[in-house]
Coordinates of C-alpha atoms in Angstrom, one line a residue:
M1 CA -16.4 7.1 -20.1
P2 CA -19.3 5.9 -22.1
K3 CA -22.0 8.5 -22.9
F4 CA -24.2 9.2 -19.8
T5 CA -28.0 9.5 -21.1
A6 CA -30.9 9.2 -19.0
L7 CA -31.3 5.6 -20.0
T8 CA -28.0 4.9 -18.8
F9 CA -28.5 6.7 -15.6
L10 CA -31.6 4.8 -15.1
L11 CA -30.0 1.4 -15.6
Y12 CA -27.3 2.4 -13.2
I13 CA -29.8 3.5 -10.5
S14 CA -31.6 0.2 -11.0
L15 CA -28.6 -2.2 -10.9
H16 CA -27.5 -0.6 -7.6
V17 CA -30.8 -0.8 -6.2
A18 CA -31.1 -4.4 -7.3
T19 CA -27.7 -5.4 -6.0
G20 CA -28.0 -3.5 -2.8
F21 CA -31.2 -5.3 -1.9
Y22 CA -29.9 -8.6 -3.1
I23 CA -27.1 -8.4 -0.7
Y24 CA -29.2 -7.0 1.8
R25 CA -31.7 -9.9 1.4
K26 CA -28.7 -12.3 1.8
F27 CA -27.6 -10.9 5.1
A28 CA -31.0 -10.5 6.6
R29 CA -31.6 -14.3 6.1
L30 CA -28.2 -15.0 7.9
L31 CA -29.3 -12.8 10.8
E32 CA -32.5 -14.6 10.7
R33 CA -30.6 -18.1 10.7
Y34 CA -28.5 -17.3 13.5
A35 CA -31.3 -16.4 15.4
I36 CA -29.9 -12.9 16.5
K37 CA -31.7 -11.1 19.2
D38 CA -33.4 -7.6 18.3
L39 CA -33.5 -9.0 14.8
K40 CA -35.8 -6.3 13.2
R41 CA -33.4 -3.5 14.6
R42 CA -30.1 -5.2 13.3
Q43 CA -31.6 -5.8 9.7
R44 CA -32.7 -2.2 9.6
L45 CA -28.9 -1.3 10.6
A46 CA -27.6 -3.4 8.0
A47 CA -30.0 -1.9 5.4
I48 CA -28.7 1.6 6.2
V49 CA -25.1 0.2 6.1
I50 CA -25.5 -1.5 2.8
A51 CA -27.2 1.7 1.1
L52 CA -24.3 3.8 2.3
L53 CA -22.0 1.4 0.9
M54 CA -23.8 1.2 -2.5
S55 CA -24.0 5.1 -2.6
L56 CA -19.9 5.8 -2.2
P57 CA -19.1 4.9 -5.9
T58 CA -21.6 7.6 -7.0
L59 CA -20.4 9.9 -4.3
G60 CA -16.8 9.6 -5.3
F61 CA -17.9 10.3 -9.0
I62 CA -19.4 13.5 -8.0
L63 CA -16.6 14.7 -5.8
N64 CA -14.2 13.9 -8.4
R65 CA -16.1 16.2 -10.8
F66 CA -15.1 19.4 -8.5
E67 CA -11.2 20.0 -9.1
V68 CA -11.0 21.5 -5.7
L69 CA -12.1 18.4 -4.1
R70 CA -10.3 15.8 -6.5
D71 CA -7.1 15.3 -4.6
S72 CA -8.7 15.9 -1.3
L73 CA -8.5 13.3 1.5
L74 CA -12.1 13.3 1.7
N75 CA -12.3 12.0 -2.3
Q76 CA -9.6 9.7 -1.6
T77 CA -11.5 8.1 1.5
V78 CA -14.7 7.7 0.0
F79 CA -12.8 6.4 -3.3
F80 CA -10.8 4.1 -1.5
I81 CA -13.9 2.4 0.6
G82 CA -16.1 2.5 -2.2
S83 CA -13.5 0.4 -4.3
A84 CA -13.2 -2.0 -1.6
W85 CA -16.8 -2.6 -1.4
I86 CA -16.7 -2.9 -5.1
L87 CA -14.2 -5.5 -4.9
W88 CA -16.2 -7.4 -2.0
L89 CA -19.2 -7.3 -4.2
L90 CA -17.5 -8.7 -7.3
I91 CA -16.2 -11.6 -5.1
A92 CA -19.5 -12.2 -3.4
F93 CA -21.3 -12.3 -6.5
A94 CA -19.0 -14.9 -8.0
I95 CA -19.9 -16.9 -4.8
F96 CA -23.4 -16.1 -4.4
I97 CA -24.8 -16.2 -8.2
P98 CA -23.6 -19.7 -9.0
A99 CA -24.4 -21.0 -5.9
D100 CA -28.3 -19.6 -6.2
G101 CA -28.5 -21.0 -9.7
I102 CA -27.4 -24.4 -8.8
A103 CA -30.0 -24.4 -6.1
A104 CA -32.7 -23.1 -8.2
L105 CA -32.0 -26.0 -10.6
F106 CA -32.4 -28.5 -7.9
K107 CA -35.6 -27.0 -6.8
G108 CA -36.8 -27.0 -10.1
V109 CA -35.9 -30.5 -10.8
A110 CA -37.3 -31.6 -7.3
W111 CA -40.8 -29.8 -8.2
L112 CA -41.1 -31.7 -11.4
V113 CA -40.1 -35.1 -9.8
N114 CA -42.9 -34.3 -6.9
R115 CA -45.2 -32.7 -9.4
W116 CA -45.1 -35.0 -12.1
L117 CA -43.1 -37.9 -12.2
K118 CA -44.0 -39.5 -8.7
P119 CA -47.5 -39.5 -9.1
W120 CA -47.2 -41.0 -12.4
Y121 CA -44.9 -43.8 -11.2
K122 CA -47.3 -44.5 -8.5
R123 CA -50.3 -44.9 -10.7
V124 CA -48.5 -47.1 -13.2
F125 CA -46.3 -49.3 -11.5
L126 CA -47.4 -49.4 -7.9
P127 CA -50.5 -51.8 -7.1
T128 CA -53.5 -50.5 -4.9
R129 CA -53.1 -51.1 -1.5
E130 CA -55.8 -51.5 1.4
P131 CA -55.7 -48.5 3.7
T132 CA -53.6 -49.0 7.0
P133 CA -55.6 -49.3 10.0
V134 CA -55.2 -46.1 12.3
I135 CA -53.8 -46.8 15.7
T136 CA -55.0 -44.1 18.1
A137 CA -52.6 -45.1 21.2
L138 CA -49.5 -46.4 21.5
P139 CA -47.4 -47.6 24.9
D140 CA -45.1 -45.6 26.1
A141 CA -41.5 -46.1 24.4
P142 CA -38.8 -47.4 26.9
T143 CA -36.7 -44.9 28.4
S144 CA -33.6 -45.7 26.4
E145 CA -35.7 -45.2 23.2
R146 CA -36.9 -42.0 24.0
S147 CA -33.2 -40.9 24.7
K148 CA -32.3 -42.4 21.1
E149 CA -34.8 -40.5 19.6
S150 CA -34.1 -37.1 21.5
N151 CA -30.5 -37.6 20.5
E152 CA -31.2 -38.1 16.8
S153 CA -33.6 -35.1 16.7
F154 CA -30.5 -33.0 18.2
Q155 CA -28.2 -34.4 15.5
R156 CA -30.7 -33.9 12.7
S157 CA -31.4 -30.2 14.2
R158 CA -27.7 -29.3 14.2
R159 CA -27.1 -30.7 10.6
E160 CA -30.3 -28.6 9.6
F161 CA -28.6 -25.6 11.4
L162 CA -25.3 -26.2 9.6
K163 CA -26.9 -26.8 6.4
K164 CA -28.8 -23.5 6.1
V165 CA -26.3 -21.4 7.9
A166 CA -23.0 -22.7 6.8
P167 CA -23.3 -21.6 2.9
L168 CA -24.3 -18.0 3.7
T169 CA -21.6 -17.6 6.3
L170 CA -19.1 -18.7 3.6
G171 CA -20.7 -16.6 1.1
F172 CA -20.0 -13.6 3.2
A173 CA -16.7 -14.6 4.8
A174 CA -14.9 -15.7 1.9
P175 CA -15.0 -12.2 -0.1
S176 CA -14.5 -10.2 3.2
V177 CA -11.1 -12.3 3.9
I178 CA -9.9 -12.1 0.2
T179 CA -10.6 -8.1 0.4
G180 CA -8.8 -7.8 3.8
Y181 CA -5.8 -9.7 2.0
S182 CA -5.8 -7.6 -0.9
I183 CA -5.9 -4.3 1.0
I184 CA -3.0 -5.8 3.6
N185 CA -1.0 -6.6 0.6
N186 CA -1.7 -3.6 -1.6
R187 CA 1.2 -2.9 -3.8
T188 CA 2.1 0.4 -5.1
D189 CA 5.7 0.6 -5.7
F190 CA 6.4 -0.8 -9.5
I191 CA 8.9 -3.2 -10.3
V192 CA 11.0 -3.0 -13.4
N193 CA 11.0 -6.3 -15.5
Q194 CA 14.2 -6.5 -17.9
M195 CA 14.0 -9.1 -20.6
T196 CA 15.8 -10.2 -23.8
L197 CA 13.7 -11.4 -26.5
R198 CA 15.1 -13.2 -29.5
F199 CA 13.6 -13.0 -32.9
P200 CA 15.1 -15.5 -35.9
N201 CA 14.4 -12.6 -38.4
L202 CA 15.7 -9.7 -36.6
P203 CA 17.8 -7.5 -38.9
S204 CA 21.5 -7.1 -37.2
A205 CA 21.3 -3.3 -36.8
L206 CA 18.3 -3.8 -34.5
R207 CA 20.1 -6.1 -32.2
G208 CA 20.5 -4.5 -28.9
L209 CA 17.6 -2.1 -29.4
K210 CA 16.0 -1.1 -26.0
I211 CA 12.3 -0.6 -25.7
A212 CA 10.8 0.6 -22.2
Q213 CA 7.2 0.0 -22.0
V214 CA 4.9 1.7 -19.6
S215 CA 1.1 0.8 -19.7
D216 CA -2.2 1.3 -18.0
I217 CA -1.1 4.8 -16.3
H218 CA -4.7 6.0 -15.2
S219 CA -3.8 9.5 -14.5
G220 CA -6.2 10.7 -11.8
P221 CA -7.1 10.5 -8.2
Y222 CA -4.5 7.5 -7.4
M223 CA -1.9 8.6 -10.1
T224 CA -0.7 12.0 -9.6
Q225 CA 1.5 14.0 -12.0
R226 CA 4.3 13.6 -9.5
Q227 CA 4.1 9.9 -9.6
M228 CA 4.3 10.1 -13.2
E229 CA 7.3 12.1 -13.1
E230 CA 9.0 9.4 -11.1
I231 CA 7.9 6.4 -13.4
A232 CA 9.4 8.7 -16.3
E233 CA 12.7 9.2 -14.1
A234 CA 12.7 5.2 -13.7
V235 CA 12.4 4.6 -17.6
N236 CA 15.1 7.2 -18.1
A237 CA 17.5 5.4 -16.0
F238 CA 17.7 2.5 -18.3
H239 CA 18.4 5.0 -21.2
P240 CA 16.0 3.2 -23.7
D241 CA 16.2 3.6 -27.5
L242 CA 12.4 3.7 -27.8
V243 CA 9.4 4.3 -25.2
A244 CA 6.1 2.6 -25.8
L245 CA 3.0 3.9 -24.0
T246 CA 0.3 1.2 -24.6
G247 CA -3.0 2.9 -23.5
D248 CA -5.2 3.9 -20.7
F249 CA -3.4 7.2 -20.2
I250 CA -6.4 8.3 -17.7
A251 CA -8.7 7.1 -15.4
S252 CA -12.2 8.5 -16.5
Q253 CA -11.9 12.7 -16.8
K254 CA -10.6 14.8 -19.8
E255 CA -9.1 16.9 -17.2
E256 CA -6.6 14.1 -16.4
I257 CA -5.0 14.5 -19.6
E258 CA -2.9 17.4 -18.9
P259 CA -1.3 15.9 -15.6
F260 CA -0.5 12.8 -18.2
V261 CA 1.1 14.5 -20.8
K262 CA 3.2 16.8 -18.2
G263 CA 3.9 13.9 -16.0
F264 CA 5.6 12.2 -19.0
R265 CA 7.1 15.2 -20.9
G266 CA 10.4 14.4 -19.2
L267 CA 10.8 11.0 -21.0
K268 CA 14.2 10.6 -22.9
S269 CA 15.2 8.2 -25.7
T270 CA 17.0 7.9 -29.0
F271 CA 14.2 7.7 -31.4
G272 CA 11.3 8.9 -29.5
T273 CA 8.2 8.1 -27.4
F274 CA 5.3 6.2 -29.2
A275 CA 1.8 5.5 -27.9
C276 CA -1.7 3.9 -28.6
A277 CA -4.7 4.8 -27.1
G278 CA -6.8 2.3 -24.7
N279 CA -10.4 2.0 -23.9
H280 CA -10.3 4.7 -21.3
D281 CA -9.0 7.2 -23.6
E282 CA -11.6 6.4 -26.3
W283 CA -14.2 7.1 -23.8
V284 CA -13.1 10.4 -23.2
G285 CA -12.2 10.9 -27.0
I286 CA -9.0 10.2 -28.5
D287 CA -8.9 13.5 -30.5
F288 CA -8.2 15.3 -26.9
F289 CA -4.8 13.4 -26.7
T290 CA -3.4 13.9 -30.1
E291 CA -2.5 17.6 -29.8
A292 CA -1.9 17.6 -26.0
M293 CA 0.9 14.6 -26.5
A294 CA 2.5 16.2 -29.7
A295 CA 3.1 19.4 -27.7
H296 CA 5.6 17.3 -25.7
K297 CA 7.0 15.3 -28.4
E298 CA 4.9 12.1 -27.8
I299 CA 3.7 10.5 -30.9
L300 CA 0.1 8.9 -30.4
L301 CA -0.3 6.6 -33.3
R302 CA -3.8 6.1 -34.7
N303 CA -4.1 3.3 -37.0
E304 CA -0.8 4.2 -38.7
T305 CA 2.9 3.5 -39.0
R306 CA 6.1 5.4 -38.5
V307 CA 9.0 3.9 -40.2
L308 CA 12.3 4.4 -38.5
T309 CA 15.5 4.0 -40.2
I310 CA 18.3 2.7 -37.9
S311 CA 21.6 2.1 -39.3
G312 CA 20.4 1.5 -42.9
E313 CA 17.5 -1.0 -41.3
K314 CA 13.9 -0.3 -41.2
L315 CA 11.5 -0.5 -38.0
N316 CA 7.9 -0.1 -38.5
V317 CA 6.4 1.1 -35.2
I318 CA 2.7 0.7 -35.7
G319 CA 0.1 1.8 -33.4
I320 CA -3.8 1.2 -33.6
D321 CA -7.0 2.6 -31.7
F322 CA -8.4 0.4 -29.1
A323 CA -9.8 -2.7 -30.7
R324 CA -10.8 -6.3 -29.5
S325 CA -10.7 -7.9 -33.0
N326 CA -10.9 -5.4 -35.9
P327 CA -8.5 -6.3 -38.3
A328 CA -9.3 -3.4 -40.6
L329 CA -7.5 -1.3 -38.3
L330 CA -4.0 -2.9 -38.5
E331 CA -4.7 -3.5 -42.1
H332 CA -5.0 0.3 -42.7
A333 CA -2.0 0.9 -40.4
L334 CA 0.2 -1.3 -42.5
K335 CA -0.4 0.5 -45.7
S336 CA 2.5 2.8 -44.4
A337 CA 4.8 0.3 -43.3
N338 CA 8.0 -0.9 -45.1
P339 CA 7.3 -4.4 -46.2
E340 CA 11.0 -5.4 -45.3
G341 CA 10.9 -3.7 -41.9
F342 CA 10.6 -5.3 -38.6
N343 CA 7.1 -4.9 -37.2
L344 CA 6.7 -3.4 -33.6
L345 CA 2.7 -3.3 -32.9
L346 CA 1.7 -1.1 -30.0
C347 CA -2.1 -2.3 -29.3
H348 CA -3.8 -2.0 -26.0
Y349 CA -5.8 -5.1 -26.0
P350 CA -3.9 -8.2 -25.6
D351 CA -6.1 -10.8 -27.4
Y352 CA -5.7 -9.1 -30.8
F353 CA -2.6 -10.8 -31.0
T354 CA -4.7 -13.4 -32.5
T355 CA -5.1 -10.9 -35.6
A356 CA -1.8 -9.6 -35.1
K357 CA 0.0 -12.8 -35.9
A358 CA -1.9 -13.2 -39.0
A359 CA -0.8 -10.0 -40.3
G360 CA 3.0 -10.8 -39.9
I361 CA 3.6 -8.8 -36.8
D362 CA 7.1 -9.7 -35.1
L363 CA 6.2 -8.0 -31.8
M364 CA 3.5 -6.9 -30.1
L365 CA 3.1 -4.8 -27.0
A366 CA -0.3 -4.6 -25.1
G367 CA -1.6 -3.8 -21.4
H368 CA -5.3 -3.6 -20.4
T369 CA -5.4 -6.4 -18.0
H370 CA -3.3 -5.0 -15.1
G371 CA -2.7 -8.8 -14.4
G372 CA -6.1 -8.6 -13.0
Q373 CA -4.7 -6.4 -10.1
I374 CA -5.7 -9.0 -7.5
S375 CA -4.0 -12.4 -7.4
L376 CA -4.2 -15.1 -4.5
D377 CA -0.8 -16.4 -3.1
A378 CA -1.3 -19.7 -1.0
A379 CA 1.1 -22.1 0.0
G380 CA 3.5 -21.1 -2.6
L381 CA 1.1 -21.3 -5.4
E382 CA -0.5 -17.9 -7.1
F383 CA -3.9 -17.9 -8.8
Y384 CA -4.7 -15.0 -11.0
P385 CA -8.3 -14.8 -11.6
I386 CA -7.7 -12.8 -14.8
D387 CA -6.3 -15.9 -16.3
L388 CA -9.9 -17.2 -16.8
F389 CA -11.0 -14.1 -18.9
Y390 CA -8.3 -13.9 -21.5
K391 CA -6.3 -15.8 -23.8
Y392 CA -3.3 -13.8 -23.3
P393 CA -3.6 -12.2 -19.6
R394 CA -0.2 -11.3 -18.7
G395 CA 3.4 -11.6 -19.3
L396 CA 5.4 -13.1 -22.4
Y397 CA 3.9 -15.2 -25.2
E398 CA 5.8 -16.8 -28.1
E399 CA 4.4 -18.5 -31.1
G400 CA 5.0 -19.0 -34.8
K401 CA 7.7 -20.3 -36.4
E402 CA 10.7 -20.8 -33.8
G403 CA 8.7 -18.6 -31.3
G404 CA 9.4 -15.6 -34.1
Q405 CA 6.2 -13.7 -33.3
K406 CA 6.0 -12.4 -29.6
L407 CA 3.4 -10.6 -27.3
Y408 CA 4.1 -8.9 -23.9
V409 CA 1.3 -8.1 -21.9
N410 CA 2.3 -5.4 -19.4
L411 CA 1.0 -5.4 -15.8
G412 CA 0.5 -1.7 -15.9
V413 CA 1.5 1.1 -13.3
G414 CA -2.1 2.3 -12.4
F415 CA -5.3 1.3 -11.0
S416 CA -8.6 0.7 -12.8
A417 CA -11.7 0.5 -10.8
T418 CA -10.4 -0.1 -7.5
P419 CA -7.0 1.5 -6.0
I420 CA -6.2 -2.1 -4.6
R421 CA -3.7 -4.3 -6.3
T422 CA -1.9 -7.2 -4.9
V423 CA -0.1 -7.7 -8.4
S424 CA 3.1 -5.4 -8.5
P425 CA 2.9 -2.5 -10.9
E426 CA 5.3 -2.8 -13.6
I427 CA 7.7 -1.2 -16.1
A428 CA 9.0 -3.4 -18.5
V429 CA 12.4 -2.8 -20.5
I430 CA 12.8 -5.2 -23.7
T431 CA 16.1 -5.8 -25.4
L432 CA 16.0 -7.1 -28.8
A433 CA 18.4 -9.9 -29.8

């Protein structure tokens, strides 16, 4: 995890307080507009509940520091509820913040119009009129007219009520429905996605080479050593020639490295297991992984290339540290590559493919996105919010001449931030052709 200083702690607390207060004010306003009885007591109760929910992620972090509590039911319950709350907050903010921004914009425009434009328009374009005589008394309106006015007043009141209540109700209901849907449709059983990828420049000796890719494992409270052993057994069942682990081996703690390396020490393949680091690994310190993985014959590639000779042909297995766009890492790694070899790049961050293509990479394997973890399925149509944030968010991409440069973005097998995912965890088995 990024270095935790007094300043980051202060920012963390400030952000939590501001977030909690923002949501509380929204909910308190909703109670006011529904004219809830015993309003003050209910608002105080809402404040207490929101404060408790806001404290859960921090409580989970503290519990996770104690090894005896790390795998306890208490820690997992706190972490799950806290994660569901974070998911709810993210969706709520995606609704409230744009809505508040638009409302503020309209209010600003209305203020300018009323404060400056209207007076100016009246002074310049409207003639001065004589004051209208004041009528102090009016005859009673007929009963039918009074009834009509009463009905119009009722209709206007109802419209005003809906105008004030509906947006807030939607703002709270939508994230609640989506979070509930995600929990109900939570998918923890991984799928095995088998595919054949064709390359016009593939050496004949590499045809049929089978690569198994596992990504975003996140060893920790929701990925135990036993679960990782089961994933390794599933990989072995396909008898791969090479195994690629494309980063984020742990969730957040250095202590999670040992279960990870032990969980995958049973991997079997013809040419070995190769890996690249992800951002979570970088937070803890990549150096901690190198020795631990080497002890179990798992090779962590750090801006370097291992050249494999397969029936006389060369396969460059290239791995770089976590990078979003730094071309220097790949340039350094390629110095030890065979210029005639087929280039296989392991890189955690998928949008690095733009850099990889320019460097002549044939196949890049990535992860990082988890497919967003959450997708929405309605009327047979799926919406992946992650697609809005990455150029290459998930799945297969074929570019270059005759589609000869390819990227596969693995959906990952673990969880990040929240143990909720409606996108199925994935193991990819790729055959070259």
